[in-house]
């Protein structure tokens, strides 16, 4: 991908993925 995200956005993406993972674990 030619577009690079600023470090801040990368951190936000990682946090969202972690939150989604926790929600999935709670639903199980």
PDB file of N, CA and C in Angstrom:
ATOM      1  N   UNK A   1       0.843  -1.205   0.000  1.00  0.00           N
ATOM      2  CA  UNK A   1       0.000   0.000   0.000  1.00  0.00           C
ATOM      3  C   UNK A   1       0.873   1.247   0.000  1.00  0.00           C
ATOM      4  N   UNK A   2       0.580   2.167  -0.893  1.00  0.00           N
ATOM      5  CA  UNK A   2       1.416   3.357  -1.012  1.00  0.00           C
ATOM      6  C   UNK A   2       1.124   4.394   0.061  1.00  0.00           C
ATOM      7  N   UNK A   3      -0.040   4.303   0.691  1.00  0.00           N
ATOM      8  CA  UNK A   3      -0.401   5.311   1.700  1.00  0.00           C
ATOM      9  C   UNK A   3       0.058   4.851   3.081  1.00  0.00           C
ATOM     10  N   UNK A   4       0.842   5.686   3.745  1.00  0.00           N
ATOM     11  CA  UNK A   4       1.294   5.345   5.098  1.00  0.00           C
ATOM     12  C   UNK A   4       0.490   6.145   6.110  1.00  0.00           C
ATOM     13  N   UNK A   5       0.036   5.480   7.149  1.00  0.00           N
ATOM     14  CA  UNK A   5      -0.728   6.174   8.187  1.00  0.00           C
ATOM     15  C   UNK A   5       0.225   6.780   9.203  1.00  0.00           C
ATOM     16  N   UNK A   6      -0.112   7.938   9.750  1.00  0.00           N
ATOM     17  CA  UNK A   6       0.687   8.519  10.838  1.00  0.00           C
ATOM     18  C   UNK A   6       0.710   7.557  12.022  1.00  0.00           C
ATOM     19  N   UNK A   7       1.776   7.583  12.833  1.00  0.00           N
ATOM     20  CA  UNK A   7       1.896   6.692  13.992  1.00  0.00           C
ATOM     21  C   UNK A   7       0.652   6.732  14.875  1.00  0.00           C
ATOM     22  N   UNK A   8       0.051   7.892  15.014  1.00  0.00           N
ATOM     23  CA  UNK A   8      -1.129   8.025  15.871  1.00  0.00           C
ATOM     24  C   UNK A   8      -2.266   7.143  15.377  1.00  0.00           C
ATOM     25  N   UNK A   9      -2.483   7.156  14.063  1.00  0.00           N
ATOM     26  CA  UNK A   9      -3.572   6.344  13.518  1.00  0.00           C
ATOM     27  C   UNK A   9      -3.272   4.868  13.675  1.00  0.00           C
ATOM     28  N   UNK A  10      -1.995   4.515  13.548  1.00  0.00           N
ATOM     29  CA  UNK A  10      -1.628   3.101  13.714  1.00  0.00           C
ATOM     30  C   UNK A  10      -1.960   2.653  15.129  1.00  0.00           C
ATOM     31  N   UNK A  11      -1.677   3.505  16.111  1.00  0.00           N
ATOM     32  CA  UNK A  11      -1.969   3.156  17.507  1.00  0.00           C
ATOM     33  C   UNK A  11      -3.474   3.005  17.697  1.00  0.00           C
ATOM     34  N   UNK A  12      -4.233   3.890  17.085  1.00  0.00           N
ATOM     35  CA  UNK A  12      -5.695   3.821  17.221  1.00  0.00           C
ATOM     36  C   UNK A  12      -6.205   2.515  16.628  1.00  0.00           C
ATOM     37  N   UNK A  13      -5.679   2.153  15.450  1.00  0.00           N
ATOM     38  CA  UNK A  13      -6.106   0.906  14.814  1.00  0.00           C
ATOM     39  C   UNK A  13      -5.803  -0.282  15.714  1.00  0.00           C
ATOM     40  N   UNK A  14      -4.621  -0.282  16.320  1.00  0.00           N
ATOM     41  CA  UNK A  14      -4.239  -1.399  17.195  1.00  0.00           C
ATOM     42  C   UNK A  14      -5.168  -1.459  18.401  1.00  0.00           C
ATOM     43  N   UNK A  15      -5.492  -0.294  18.966  1.00  0.00           N
ATOM     44  CA  UNK A  15      -6.375  -0.264  20.140  1.00  0.00           C
ATOM     45  C   UNK A  15      -7.766  -0.783  19.774  1.00  0.00           C
ATOM     46  N   UNK A  16      -8.255  -0.387  18.584  1.00  0.00           N
ATOM     47  CA  UNK A  16      -9.585  -0.841  18.167  1.00  0.00           C
ATOM     48  C   UNK A  16      -9.588  -2.353  17.990  1.00  0.00           C
ATOM     49  N   UNK A  17      -8.501  -2.888  17.441  1.00  0.00           N
ATOM     50  CA  UNK A  17      -8.435  -4.340  17.240  1.00  0.00           C
ATOM     51  C   UNK A  17      -8.435  -5.048  18.581  1.00  0.00           C
ATOM     52  N   UNK A  18      -7.717  -4.493  19.544  1.00  0.00           N
ATOM     53  CA  UNK A  18      -7.668  -5.115  20.874  1.00  0.00           C
ATOM     54  C   UNK A  18      -9.041  -5.080  21.518  1.00  0.00           C
ATOM     55  N   UNK A  19      -9.738  -3.946  21.384  1.00  0.00           N
ATOM     56  CA  UNK A  19     -11.073  -3.812  21.979  1.00  0.00           C
ATOM     57  C   UNK A  19     -12.030  -4.803  21.317  1.00  0.00           C
ATOM     58  N   UNK A  20     -11.960  -4.915  19.981  1.00  0.00           N
ATOM     59  CA  UNK A  20     -12.828  -5.852  19.270  1.00  0.00           C
ATOM     60  C   UNK A  20     -12.551  -7.272  19.736  1.00  0.00           C
ATOM     61  N   UNK A  21     -11.278  -7.605  19.946  1.00  0.00           N
ATOM     62  CA  UNK A  21     -10.913  -8.948  20.400  1.00  0.00           C
ATOM     63  C   UNK A  21     -11.501  -9.225  21.771  1.00  0.00           C
ATOM     64  N   UNK A  22     -11.443  -8.226  22.641  1.00  0.00           N
ATOM     65  CA  UNK A  22     -11.989  -8.413  23.990  1.00  0.00           C
ATOM     66  C   UNK A  22     -13.489  -8.617  23.919  1.00  0.00           C
ATOM     67  N   UNK A  23     -14.153  -7.856  23.061  1.00  0.00           N
ATOM     68  CA  UNK A  23     -15.611  -7.981  22.934  1.00  0.00           C
ATOM     69  C   UNK A  23     -15.964  -9.370  22.430  1.00  0.00           C
ATOM     70  N   UNK A  24     -15.190  -9.871  21.454  1.00  0.00           N
ATOM     71  CA  UNK A  24     -15.457 -11.207  20.915  1.00  0.00           C
ATOM     72  C   UNK A  24     -15.276 -12.248  22.008  1.00  0.00           C
ATOM     73  N   UNK A  25     -14.239 -12.080  22.822  1.00  0.00           N
ATOM     74  CA  UNK A  25     -13.993 -13.037  23.905  1.00  0.00           C
ATOM     75  C   UNK A  25     -15.149 -13.009  24.901  1.00  0.00           C
ATOM     76  N   UNK A  26     -15.696 -11.821  25.145  1.00  0.00           N
ATOM     77  CA  UNK A  26     -16.785 -11.713  26.122  1.00  0.00           C
ATOM     78  C   UNK A  26     -18.061 -12.358  25.582  1.00  0.00           C
ATOM     79  N   UNK A  27     -18.246 -12.303  24.254  1.00  0.00           N
ATOM     80  CA  UNK A  27     -19.468 -12.852  23.662  1.00  0.00           C
ATOM     81  C   UNK A  27     -19.447 -14.376  23.670  1.00  0.00           C
ATOM     82  N   UNK A  28     -18.257 -14.970  23.714  1.00  0.00           N
ATOM     83  CA  UNK A  28     -18.173 -16.432  23.642  1.00  0.00           C
ATOM     84  C   UNK A  28     -18.746 -17.087  24.884  1.00  0.00           C
TER      85      UNK A  28
END
